[in-house]
Coordinates of C-alpha atoms in Angstrom, one line a residue:
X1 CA 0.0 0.0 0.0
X2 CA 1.5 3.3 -1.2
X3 CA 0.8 6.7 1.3
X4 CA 1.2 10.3 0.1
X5 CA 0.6 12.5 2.9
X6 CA -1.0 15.8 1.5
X7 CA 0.3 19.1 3.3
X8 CA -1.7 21.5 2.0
X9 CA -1.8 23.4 -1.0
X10 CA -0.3 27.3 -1.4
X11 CA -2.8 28.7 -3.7
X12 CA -1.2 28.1 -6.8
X13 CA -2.2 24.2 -7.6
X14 CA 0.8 23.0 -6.3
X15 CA 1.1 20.3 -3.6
X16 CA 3.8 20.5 -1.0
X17 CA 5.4 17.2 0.1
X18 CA 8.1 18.0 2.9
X19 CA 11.1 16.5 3.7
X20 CA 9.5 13.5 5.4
X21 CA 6.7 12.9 3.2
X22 CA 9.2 12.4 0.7
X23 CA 11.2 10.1 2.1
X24 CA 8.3 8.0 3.0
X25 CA 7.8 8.5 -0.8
X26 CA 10.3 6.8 -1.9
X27 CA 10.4 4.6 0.6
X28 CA 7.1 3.1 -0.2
X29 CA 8.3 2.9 -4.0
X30 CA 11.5 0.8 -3.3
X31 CA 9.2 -1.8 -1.2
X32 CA 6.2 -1.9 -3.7
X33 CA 9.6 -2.1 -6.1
X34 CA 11.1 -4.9 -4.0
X35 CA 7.4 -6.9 -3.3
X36 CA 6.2 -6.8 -7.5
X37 CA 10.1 -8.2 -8.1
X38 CA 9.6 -11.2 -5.0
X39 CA 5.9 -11.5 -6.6
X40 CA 7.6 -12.5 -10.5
X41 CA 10.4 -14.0 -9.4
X42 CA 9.9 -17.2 -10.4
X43 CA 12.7 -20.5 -9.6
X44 CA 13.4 -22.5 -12.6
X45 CA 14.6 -25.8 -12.9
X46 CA 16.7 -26.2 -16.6
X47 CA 17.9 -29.9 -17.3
X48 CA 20.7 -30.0 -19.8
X49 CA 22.7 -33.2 -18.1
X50 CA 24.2 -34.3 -21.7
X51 CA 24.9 -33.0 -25.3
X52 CA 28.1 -30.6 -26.4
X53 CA 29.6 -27.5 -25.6
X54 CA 27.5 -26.1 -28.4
X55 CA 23.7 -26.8 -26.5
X56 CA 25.1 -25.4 -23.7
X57 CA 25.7 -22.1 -24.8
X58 CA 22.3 -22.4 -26.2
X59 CA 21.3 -23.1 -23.0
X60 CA 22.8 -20.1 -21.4
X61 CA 21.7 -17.3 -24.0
X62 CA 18.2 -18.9 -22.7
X63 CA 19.1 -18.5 -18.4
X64 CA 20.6 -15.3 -19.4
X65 CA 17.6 -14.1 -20.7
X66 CA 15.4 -15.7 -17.5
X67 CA 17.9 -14.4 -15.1
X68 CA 17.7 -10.8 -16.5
X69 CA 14.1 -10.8 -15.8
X70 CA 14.9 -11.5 -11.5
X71 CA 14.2 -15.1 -12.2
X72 CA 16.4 -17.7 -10.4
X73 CA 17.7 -20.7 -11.9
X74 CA 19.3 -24.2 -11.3
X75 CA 21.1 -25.5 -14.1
X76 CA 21.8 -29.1 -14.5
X77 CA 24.9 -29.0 -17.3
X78 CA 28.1 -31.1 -18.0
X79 CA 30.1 -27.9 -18.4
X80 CA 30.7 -25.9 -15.2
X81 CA 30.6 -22.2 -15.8
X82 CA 34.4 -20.2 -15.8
X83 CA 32.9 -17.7 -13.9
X84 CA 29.6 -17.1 -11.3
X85 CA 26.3 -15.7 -12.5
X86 CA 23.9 -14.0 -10.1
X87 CA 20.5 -15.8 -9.8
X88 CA 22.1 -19.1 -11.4
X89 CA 23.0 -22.1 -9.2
X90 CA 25.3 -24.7 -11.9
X91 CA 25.1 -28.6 -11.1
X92 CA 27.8 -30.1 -12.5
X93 CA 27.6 -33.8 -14.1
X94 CA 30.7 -34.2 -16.5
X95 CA 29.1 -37.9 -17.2
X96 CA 27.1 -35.9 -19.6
X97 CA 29.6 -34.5 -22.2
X98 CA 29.2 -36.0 -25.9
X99 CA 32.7 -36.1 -26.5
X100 CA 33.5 -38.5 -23.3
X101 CA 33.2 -41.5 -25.7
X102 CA 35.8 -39.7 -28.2
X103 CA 33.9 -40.8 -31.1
X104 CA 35.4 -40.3 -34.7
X105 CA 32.6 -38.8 -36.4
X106 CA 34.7 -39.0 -40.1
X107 CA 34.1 -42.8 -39.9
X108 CA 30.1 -42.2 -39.1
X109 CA 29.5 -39.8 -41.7
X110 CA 26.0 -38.0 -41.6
X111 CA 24.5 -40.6 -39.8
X112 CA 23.9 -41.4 -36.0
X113 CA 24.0 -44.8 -35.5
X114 CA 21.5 -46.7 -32.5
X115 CA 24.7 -47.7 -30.5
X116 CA 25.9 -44.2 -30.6
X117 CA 21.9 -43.3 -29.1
X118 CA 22.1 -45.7 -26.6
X119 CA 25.1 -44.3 -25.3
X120 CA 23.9 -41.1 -25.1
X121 CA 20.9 -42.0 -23.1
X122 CA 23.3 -44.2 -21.3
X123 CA 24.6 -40.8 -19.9
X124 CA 21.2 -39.6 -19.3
X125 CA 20.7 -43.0 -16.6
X126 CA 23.9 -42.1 -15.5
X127 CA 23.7 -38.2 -14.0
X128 CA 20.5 -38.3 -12.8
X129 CA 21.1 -40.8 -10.4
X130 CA 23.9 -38.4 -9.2
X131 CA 23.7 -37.1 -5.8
X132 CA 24.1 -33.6 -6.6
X133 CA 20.7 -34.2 -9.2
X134 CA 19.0 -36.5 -6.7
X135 CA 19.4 -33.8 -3.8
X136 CA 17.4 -31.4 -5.6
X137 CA 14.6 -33.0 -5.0
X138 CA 14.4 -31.1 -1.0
X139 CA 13.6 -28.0 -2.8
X140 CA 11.1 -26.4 -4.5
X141 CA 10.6 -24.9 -8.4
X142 CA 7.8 -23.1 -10.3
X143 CA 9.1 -24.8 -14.0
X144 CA 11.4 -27.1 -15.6
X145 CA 13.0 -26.4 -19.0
X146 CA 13.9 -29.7 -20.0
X147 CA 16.8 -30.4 -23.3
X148 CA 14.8 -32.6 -25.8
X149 CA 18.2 -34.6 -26.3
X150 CA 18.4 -38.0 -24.4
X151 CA 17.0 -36.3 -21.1
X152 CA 13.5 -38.5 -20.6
X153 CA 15.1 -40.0 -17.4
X154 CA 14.3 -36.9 -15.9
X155 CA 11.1 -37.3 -15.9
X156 CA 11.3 -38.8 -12.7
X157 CA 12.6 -35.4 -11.3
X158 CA 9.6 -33.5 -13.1
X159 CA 6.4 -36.0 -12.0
X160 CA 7.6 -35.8 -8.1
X161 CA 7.9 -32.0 -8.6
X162 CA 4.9 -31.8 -10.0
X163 CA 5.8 -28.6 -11.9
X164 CA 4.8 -27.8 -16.1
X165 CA 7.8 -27.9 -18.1
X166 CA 8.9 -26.7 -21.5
X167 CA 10.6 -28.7 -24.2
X168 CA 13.7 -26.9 -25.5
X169 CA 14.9 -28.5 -28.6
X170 CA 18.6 -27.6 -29.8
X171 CA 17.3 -28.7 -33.6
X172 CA 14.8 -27.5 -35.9
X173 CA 11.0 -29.6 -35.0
X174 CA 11.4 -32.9 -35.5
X175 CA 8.1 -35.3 -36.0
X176 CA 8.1 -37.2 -33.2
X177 CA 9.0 -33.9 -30.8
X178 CA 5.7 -31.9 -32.5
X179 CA 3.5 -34.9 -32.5
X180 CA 4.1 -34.0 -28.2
X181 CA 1.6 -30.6 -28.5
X182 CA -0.3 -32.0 -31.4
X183 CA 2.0 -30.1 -33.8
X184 CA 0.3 -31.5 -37.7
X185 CA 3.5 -33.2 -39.3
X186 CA 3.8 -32.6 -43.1
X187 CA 6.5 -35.2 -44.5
X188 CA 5.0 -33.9 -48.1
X189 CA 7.4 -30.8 -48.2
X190 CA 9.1 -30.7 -44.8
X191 CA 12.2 -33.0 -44.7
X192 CA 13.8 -34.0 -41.1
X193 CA 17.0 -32.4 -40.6
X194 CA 19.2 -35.4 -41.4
X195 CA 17.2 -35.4 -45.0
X196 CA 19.2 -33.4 -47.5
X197 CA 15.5 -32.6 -49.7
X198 CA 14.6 -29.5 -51.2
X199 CA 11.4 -28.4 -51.8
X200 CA 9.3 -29.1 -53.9
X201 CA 10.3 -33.1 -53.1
X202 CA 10.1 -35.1 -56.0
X203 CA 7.9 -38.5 -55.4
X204 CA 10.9 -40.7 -54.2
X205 CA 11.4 -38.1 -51.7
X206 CA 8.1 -37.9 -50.5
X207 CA 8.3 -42.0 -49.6
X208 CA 11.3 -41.4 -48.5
X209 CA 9.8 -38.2 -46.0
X210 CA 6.9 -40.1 -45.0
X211 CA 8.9 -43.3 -44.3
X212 CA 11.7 -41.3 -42.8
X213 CA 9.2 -39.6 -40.1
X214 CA 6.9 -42.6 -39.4
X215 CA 10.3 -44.5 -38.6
X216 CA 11.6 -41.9 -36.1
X217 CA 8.4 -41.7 -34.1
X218 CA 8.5 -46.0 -33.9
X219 CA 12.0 -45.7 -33.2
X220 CA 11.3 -43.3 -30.6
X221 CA 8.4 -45.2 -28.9
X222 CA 10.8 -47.9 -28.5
X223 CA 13.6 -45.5 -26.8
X224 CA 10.8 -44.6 -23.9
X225 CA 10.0 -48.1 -23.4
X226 CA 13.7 -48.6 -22.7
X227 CA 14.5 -45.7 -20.7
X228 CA 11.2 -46.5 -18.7
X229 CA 11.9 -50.0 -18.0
X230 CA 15.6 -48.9 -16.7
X231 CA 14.3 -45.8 -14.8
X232 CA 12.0 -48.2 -13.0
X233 CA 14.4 -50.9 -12.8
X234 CA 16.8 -48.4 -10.9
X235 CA 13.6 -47.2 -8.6
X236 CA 14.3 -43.3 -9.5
X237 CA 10.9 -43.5 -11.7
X238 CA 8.2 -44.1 -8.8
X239 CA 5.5 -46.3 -9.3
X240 CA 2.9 -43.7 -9.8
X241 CA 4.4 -41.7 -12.7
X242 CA 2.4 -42.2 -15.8
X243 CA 4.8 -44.1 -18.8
X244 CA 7.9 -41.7 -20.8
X245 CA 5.5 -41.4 -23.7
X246 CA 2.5 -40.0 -21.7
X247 CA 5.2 -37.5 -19.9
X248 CA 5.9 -36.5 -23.3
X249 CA 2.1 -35.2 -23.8
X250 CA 2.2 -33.4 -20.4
X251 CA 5.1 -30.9 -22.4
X252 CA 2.9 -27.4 -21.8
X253 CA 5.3 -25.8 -24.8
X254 CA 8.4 -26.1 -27.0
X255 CA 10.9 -23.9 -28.1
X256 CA 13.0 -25.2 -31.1
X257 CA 15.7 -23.3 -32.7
X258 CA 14.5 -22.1 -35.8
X259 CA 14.3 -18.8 -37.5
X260 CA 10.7 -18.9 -39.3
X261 CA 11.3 -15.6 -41.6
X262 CA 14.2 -17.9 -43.0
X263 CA 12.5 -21.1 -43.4
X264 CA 11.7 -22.0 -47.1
X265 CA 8.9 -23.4 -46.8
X266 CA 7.4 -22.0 -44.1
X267 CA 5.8 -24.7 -41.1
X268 CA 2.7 -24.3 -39.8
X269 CA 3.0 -23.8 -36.1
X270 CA 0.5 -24.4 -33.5
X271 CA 1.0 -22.0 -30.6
X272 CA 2.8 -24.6 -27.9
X273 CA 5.5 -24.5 -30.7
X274 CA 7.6 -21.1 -30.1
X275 CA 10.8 -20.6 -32.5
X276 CA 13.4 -19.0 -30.8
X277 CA 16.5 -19.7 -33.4
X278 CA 19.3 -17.5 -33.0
X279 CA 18.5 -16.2 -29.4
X280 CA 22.5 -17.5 -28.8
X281 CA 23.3 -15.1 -31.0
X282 CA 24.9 -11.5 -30.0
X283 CA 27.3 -8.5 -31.1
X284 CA 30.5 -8.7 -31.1
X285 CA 33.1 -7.9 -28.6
X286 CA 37.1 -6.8 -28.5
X287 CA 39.2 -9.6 -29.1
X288 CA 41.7 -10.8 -26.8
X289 CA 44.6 -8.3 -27.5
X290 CA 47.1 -10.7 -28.9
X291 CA 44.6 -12.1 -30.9
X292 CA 43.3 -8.3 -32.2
X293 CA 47.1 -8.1 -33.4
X294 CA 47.2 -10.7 -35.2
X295 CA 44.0 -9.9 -36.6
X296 CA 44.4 -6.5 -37.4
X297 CA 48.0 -7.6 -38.6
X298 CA 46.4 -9.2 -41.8
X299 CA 45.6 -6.0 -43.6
X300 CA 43.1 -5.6 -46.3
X301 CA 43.2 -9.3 -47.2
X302 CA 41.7 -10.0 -43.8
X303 CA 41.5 -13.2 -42.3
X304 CA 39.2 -17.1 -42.7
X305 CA 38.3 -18.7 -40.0
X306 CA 37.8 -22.8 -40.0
X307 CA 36.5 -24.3 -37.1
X308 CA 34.9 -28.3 -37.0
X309 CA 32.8 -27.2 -33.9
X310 CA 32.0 -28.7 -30.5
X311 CA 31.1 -32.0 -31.4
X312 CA 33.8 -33.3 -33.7
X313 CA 37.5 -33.6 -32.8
X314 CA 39.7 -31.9 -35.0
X315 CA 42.6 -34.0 -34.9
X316 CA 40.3 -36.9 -35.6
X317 CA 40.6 -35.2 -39.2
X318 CA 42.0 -38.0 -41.9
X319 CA 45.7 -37.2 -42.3
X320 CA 45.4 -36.7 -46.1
X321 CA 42.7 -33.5 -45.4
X322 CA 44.8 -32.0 -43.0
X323 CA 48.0 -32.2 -45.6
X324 CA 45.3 -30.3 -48.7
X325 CA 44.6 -27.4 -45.8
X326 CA 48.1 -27.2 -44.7
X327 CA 49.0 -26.4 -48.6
X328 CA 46.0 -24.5 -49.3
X329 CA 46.0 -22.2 -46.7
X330 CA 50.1 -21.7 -47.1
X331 CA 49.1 -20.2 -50.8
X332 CA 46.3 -18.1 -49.5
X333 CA 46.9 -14.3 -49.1
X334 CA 44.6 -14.1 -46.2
X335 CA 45.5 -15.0 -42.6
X336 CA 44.0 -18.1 -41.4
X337 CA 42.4 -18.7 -37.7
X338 CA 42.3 -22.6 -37.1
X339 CA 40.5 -24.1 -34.1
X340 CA 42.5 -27.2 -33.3
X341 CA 42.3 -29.2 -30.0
X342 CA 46.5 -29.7 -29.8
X343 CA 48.9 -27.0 -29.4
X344 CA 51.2 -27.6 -32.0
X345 CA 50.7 -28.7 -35.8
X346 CA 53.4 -30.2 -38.0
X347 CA 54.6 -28.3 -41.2
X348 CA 52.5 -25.1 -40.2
X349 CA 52.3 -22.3 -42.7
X350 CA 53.6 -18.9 -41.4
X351 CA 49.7 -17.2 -42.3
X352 CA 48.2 -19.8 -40.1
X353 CA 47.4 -19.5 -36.5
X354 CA 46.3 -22.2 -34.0
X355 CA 44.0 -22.0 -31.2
X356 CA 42.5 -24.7 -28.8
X357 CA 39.1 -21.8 -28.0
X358 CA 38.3 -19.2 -30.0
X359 CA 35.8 -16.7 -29.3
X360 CA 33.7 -17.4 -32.5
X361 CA 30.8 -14.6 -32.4
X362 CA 33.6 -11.9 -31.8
X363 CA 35.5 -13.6 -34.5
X364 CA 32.5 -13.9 -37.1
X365 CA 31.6 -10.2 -36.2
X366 CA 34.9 -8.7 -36.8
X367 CA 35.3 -6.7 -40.1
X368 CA 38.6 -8.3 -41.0
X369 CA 36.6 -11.7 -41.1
X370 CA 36.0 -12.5 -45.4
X371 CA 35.2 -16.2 -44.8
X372 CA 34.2 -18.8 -42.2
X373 CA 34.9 -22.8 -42.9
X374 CA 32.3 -24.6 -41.3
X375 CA 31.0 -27.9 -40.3
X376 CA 27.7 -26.1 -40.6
X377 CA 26.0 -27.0 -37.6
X378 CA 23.2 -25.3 -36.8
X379 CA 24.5 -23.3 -34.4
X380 CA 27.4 -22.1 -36.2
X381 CA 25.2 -21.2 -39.6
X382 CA 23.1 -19.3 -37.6
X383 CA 26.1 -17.4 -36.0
X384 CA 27.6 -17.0 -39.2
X385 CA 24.5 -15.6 -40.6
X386 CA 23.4 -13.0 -38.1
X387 CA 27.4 -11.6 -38.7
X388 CA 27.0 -11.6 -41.9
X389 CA 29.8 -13.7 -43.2
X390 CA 29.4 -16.0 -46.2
X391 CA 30.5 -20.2 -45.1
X392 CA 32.5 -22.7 -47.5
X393 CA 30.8 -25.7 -45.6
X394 CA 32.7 -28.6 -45.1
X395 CA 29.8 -30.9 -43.1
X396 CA 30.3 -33.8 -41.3
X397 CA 27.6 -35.5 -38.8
X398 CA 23.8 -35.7 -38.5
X399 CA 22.2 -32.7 -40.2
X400 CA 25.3 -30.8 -41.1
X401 CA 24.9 -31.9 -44.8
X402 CA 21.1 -30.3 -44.6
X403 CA 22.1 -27.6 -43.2
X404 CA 24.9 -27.0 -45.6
X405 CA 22.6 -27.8 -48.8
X406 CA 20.3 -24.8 -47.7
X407 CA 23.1 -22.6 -47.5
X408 CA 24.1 -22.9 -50.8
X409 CA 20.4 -23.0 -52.3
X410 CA 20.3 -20.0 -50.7
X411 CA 23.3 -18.3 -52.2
X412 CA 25.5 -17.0 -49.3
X413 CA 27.7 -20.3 -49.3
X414 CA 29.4 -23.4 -51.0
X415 CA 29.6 -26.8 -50.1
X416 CA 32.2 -29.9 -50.3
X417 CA 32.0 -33.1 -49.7
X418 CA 34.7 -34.7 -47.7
X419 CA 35.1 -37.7 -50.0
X420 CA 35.1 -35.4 -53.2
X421 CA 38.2 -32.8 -51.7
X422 CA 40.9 -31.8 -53.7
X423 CA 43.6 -29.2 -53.1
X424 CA 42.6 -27.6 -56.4
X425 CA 38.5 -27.3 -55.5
X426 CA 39.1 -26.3 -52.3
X427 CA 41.4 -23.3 -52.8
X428 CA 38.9 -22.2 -55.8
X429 CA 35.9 -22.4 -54.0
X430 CA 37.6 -20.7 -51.1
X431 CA 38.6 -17.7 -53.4
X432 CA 35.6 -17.7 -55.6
X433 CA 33.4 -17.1 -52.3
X434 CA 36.3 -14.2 -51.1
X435 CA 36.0 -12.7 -54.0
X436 CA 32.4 -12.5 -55.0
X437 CA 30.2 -9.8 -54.3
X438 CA 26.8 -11.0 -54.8
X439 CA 27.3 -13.9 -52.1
X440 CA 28.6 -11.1 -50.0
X441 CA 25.2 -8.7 -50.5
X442 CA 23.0 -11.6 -50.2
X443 CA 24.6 -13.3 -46.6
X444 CA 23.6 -9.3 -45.6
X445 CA 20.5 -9.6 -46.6
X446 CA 19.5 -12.8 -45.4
X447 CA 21.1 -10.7 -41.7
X448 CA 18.8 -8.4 -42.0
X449 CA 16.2 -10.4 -42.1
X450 CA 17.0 -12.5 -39.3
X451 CA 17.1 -9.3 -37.3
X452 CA 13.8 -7.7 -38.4
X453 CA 11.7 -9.0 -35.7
X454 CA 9.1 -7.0 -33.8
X455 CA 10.3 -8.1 -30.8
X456 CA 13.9 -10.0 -29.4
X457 CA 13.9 -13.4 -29.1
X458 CA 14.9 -14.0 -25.4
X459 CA 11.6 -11.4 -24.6
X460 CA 9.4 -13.9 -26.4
X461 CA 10.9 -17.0 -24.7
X462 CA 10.8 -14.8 -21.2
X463 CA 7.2 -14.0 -21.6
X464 CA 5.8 -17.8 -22.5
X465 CA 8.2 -19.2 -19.8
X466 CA 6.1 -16.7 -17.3
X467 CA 2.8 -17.3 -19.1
X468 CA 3.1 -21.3 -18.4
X469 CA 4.0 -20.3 -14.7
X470 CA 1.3 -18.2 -15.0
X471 CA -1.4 -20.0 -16.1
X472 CA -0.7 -23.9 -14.6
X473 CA 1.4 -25.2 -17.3
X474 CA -1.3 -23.4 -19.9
X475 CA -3.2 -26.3 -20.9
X476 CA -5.6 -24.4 -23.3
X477 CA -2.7 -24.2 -26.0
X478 CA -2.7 -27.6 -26.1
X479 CA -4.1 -28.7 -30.0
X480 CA -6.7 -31.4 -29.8
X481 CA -4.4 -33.3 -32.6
X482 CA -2.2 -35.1 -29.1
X483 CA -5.6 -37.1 -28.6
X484 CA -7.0 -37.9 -31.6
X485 CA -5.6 -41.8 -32.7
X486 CA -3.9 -41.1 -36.4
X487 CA -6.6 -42.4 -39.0
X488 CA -9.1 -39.4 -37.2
X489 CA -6.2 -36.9 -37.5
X490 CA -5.9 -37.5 -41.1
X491 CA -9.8 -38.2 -41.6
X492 CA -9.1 -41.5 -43.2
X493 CA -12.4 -43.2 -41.7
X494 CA -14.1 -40.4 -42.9
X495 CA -12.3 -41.0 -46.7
X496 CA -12.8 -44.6 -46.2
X497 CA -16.5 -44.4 -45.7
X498 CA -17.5 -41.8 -48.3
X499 CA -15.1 -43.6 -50.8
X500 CA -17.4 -47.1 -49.5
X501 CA -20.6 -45.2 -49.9
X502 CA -19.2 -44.0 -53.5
X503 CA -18.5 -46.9 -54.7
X504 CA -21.9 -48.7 -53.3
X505 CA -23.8 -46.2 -55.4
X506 CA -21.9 -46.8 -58.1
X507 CA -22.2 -50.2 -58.2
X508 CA -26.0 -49.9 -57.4
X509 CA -26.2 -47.3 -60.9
X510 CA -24.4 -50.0 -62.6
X511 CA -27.1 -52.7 -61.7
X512 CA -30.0 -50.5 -62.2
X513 CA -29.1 -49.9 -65.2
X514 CA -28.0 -53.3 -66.5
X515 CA -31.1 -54.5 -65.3
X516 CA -33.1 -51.6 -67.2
X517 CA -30.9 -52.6 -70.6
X518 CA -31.3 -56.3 -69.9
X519 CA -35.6 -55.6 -69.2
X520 CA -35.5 -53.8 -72.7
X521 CA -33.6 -56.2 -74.5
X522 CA -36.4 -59.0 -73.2
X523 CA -39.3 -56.5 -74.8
X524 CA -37.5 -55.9 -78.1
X525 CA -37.1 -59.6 -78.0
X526 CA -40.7 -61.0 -77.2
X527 CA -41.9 -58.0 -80.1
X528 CA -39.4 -59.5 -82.5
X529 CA -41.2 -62.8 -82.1

């Protein structure tokens, strides 16, 4: 309740306040202040417990954006934090990180094989049985943000907190994540990321679409079955929590990271579906200052930047690649900025630098920057987008190739294909995207675009984060589609049955008149004789 005391007024119309009045003043302010922040304050549980380097800093733009708004948050992440934010309490499970199995992704290729899955959820059985994750259960949250890769197990944590959660998906919708808030699936002319289609598919592609989806959401079905049976098996899944799949329809939204101004064609989106692609994206900042030097040390030709990402291991790279760069990059005029995970390199040109971390949005965003080789995951294309900066794609695993493919159909990059490299097509297509203007124009517009939004991502996934605290987990944005068995979805009883009733009458037209021709023919017969 906010006092004024009124002390008269002088004659003129104006009120007097004195010295005391206004100190009560602005103390009542500063508590209503304080009591609306304590009222919106809300404490969020995010579980991240496995994935790459790459999710997490997805992760964060999304806390940052939560904490910014006086929300508090525990954070469940493989990756501790260099440094302490306010309002954001890290729990630390290394058994989460991707690259703990030191996979070679060259010999996989594009594709993600079930034993690499079942490790992965192999993680997810692993950290949530932790200590520090089972602990959390003595205290008390509002909502869970939960990572749609390999984190069902947790579940468990979500049913006894008996909180609404949000899906947050690191990847563009998938089938069998939509089909969670009823989201219409449309294999016709949307591929899944791993499908390297553009539109408008061709026939073969469209089997291959449909099959492609139907598969994932059967493949899927039998992934909850088995994470059930061993969360149950290891009694951290009580008795009384519905099964994985039926968790998966209590999802009150999900946030996937896609751009929709960007998206040829565009998806239809029910509203539980909220895009918030790019939201990890920001401006740049100075440079370390030994690494401005060097930048700044390159001149007009500026620099190129080539990083493999989070996810694959650099030195993994076969040694006859690594010999084509080595050359390539010594003939180059420009400067080249190499992420590699060792700190030395073998026959090193002078023009190349090495470095285990880079700070890749300050790099990208720097105006000496003219080209950035890329595995083109998502998170990187995006990056290299919203900078600006045109991407010789070099992809490697899942939906790299996808993503890749759509960068070049949309004319601010080149591809090549790892088997295909020679020293020759890699320096041309390296100096034919340098040097060419309309790739450089086009990468700016397609920037622009990505910008021009009404409002900033992070306020969008602030606001629907609050609005499922809000309103109970907002059940009325949930589309009737998550109840209705397939064939109703689709109205094929309905096609069946008028396609039945069809053709019943047709065959009932057919007799009729057969047996009016067949009457006729007896009367022209009986007046013949």
């Amino acid at each position: 309740m906010l006092f004024i005391l009124y002390n008269g007024d002088n004659g003129t119309g104006t009120v007097h306040i004195n010295k005391m009045n206004r100190m009560i003043f602005a103390l009542s302010i500063l508590l209503g202040a304080i009591r609306v922040q304590d009222c919106d304050a809300y404490r969020i549980l995010f579980i991240g417990p496995v994935g790459t380097r790459s999710h997490k800093n997805y992760f964060s733009s999304i806390i940052d954006g939560l904490v910014m708004n006086n929300h508090h948050v525990t954070f469940i992440t493989p990756f501790p934090s260099a440094s302490v934010k306010a309002n954001v309490k890290e729990v630390v499970v290394p058994e989460g990180d991707f690259s703990k199995f030191n996979l070679n992704l060259f010999d996989e290729k594009f594709s993600v094989s079930a034993a690499t899955v079942d490790k992965y959820y192999s993680m997810c059985d692993e950290t949530v049985q932790k200590p520090q994750v089972q602990s959390l259960l003595e205290e008390k949250f509002d909502v869970a943000l939960l990572s749609a890769i390999c984190s069902e197990c947790y579940f468990s944590l979500i049913h006894k907190f008996q909180i609404p959660f949000i899906s947050v998906l690191p990847l563009d919708l998938l089938a069998e994540t939509g089909s969670s808030v009823g989201n219409p699936i449309f294999s016709s002319f949307q591929a899944h990321p791993f499908l390297d289609f553009d539109h408008p598919f061709t026939f073969w592609q469209r089997i291959n679409s449909v099959l492609w989806d139907t598969m994932s959401l059967l493949y899927m079905l039998n992934i909850y079955q088995d994470v059930e049976q061993r969360c149950r098996a290891s009694g951290i899944c009580p008795e009384d929590m519905p099964s994985i799949y039926d968790m998966t329809r209590k999802v009150s939204m999900i946030f996937i990271n896609s751009i929709p101004v960007l998206q040829k064609p565009v998806r239809p989106l029910v509203p539980a579906v909220l895009p918030i692609g790019g939201i990890h994206c920001q401006p740049p900042k100075q440079l370390p200052q030994d690494l401005q030097e060097w930048v700044e040390g390159s001149g007009e030709d500026g620099i190129i930047y080539f990083s493999l990402g989070s996810i694959v291991k650099p030195s993994t790279l076969p040694e006859k690649n690594r010999l084509m760069f080595i050359k390539v990059f010594g003939s180059l005029k420009q400067r080249v900025l190499w992420k590699w995970d060792k700190e030395s390199m073998p026959d090193l040109p002078p023009n190349v630098l090495l470095r285990k971390w880079v700070p890749q949005q300050d790099i990208l965003g720097h105006e000496k920057l003219r080209l950035f080789i890329s595995q083109s995951g998502l998170f990187s294309t995006q990056e290299s987008l919203y900078h600006g900066k045109p991407v010789l794609s070099l992809p490697v695993y899942a939906d790299q190739l996808s993503n890749a493919r759509s960068v070049e159909r949309q004319g601010w990059g080149k591809v090549i294909i790892w088997e295909e490299m020679t020293e020759e097509m890699l320096f041309d297509k390296i100096n034919s995207i340098i040097n060419n203007e309309e790739m450089k124009e086009r990468v700016q517009e397609k920037s622009h675009l990505m910008k021009d939004q009404p409002l900033s991502t992070k306020s969008l996934m602030v606001y629907w984060t609050e609005y499922v605290v809000r309103h109970g987990g907002a059940a009325h944005l949930r589309c009737p589609l998550v109840d209705l068995p397939w064939y109703k979805v689709y109205n094929l009883d309905v096609w069946l049955t008028l396609v039945a009733v069809t053709v019943i009458l047709l065959w009932l037209i057919v007799r009729l008149f057969l047996a009016i021709i067949s009457c006729l023919c007896r009367r022209v017969k009986r007046k013949l004789d």
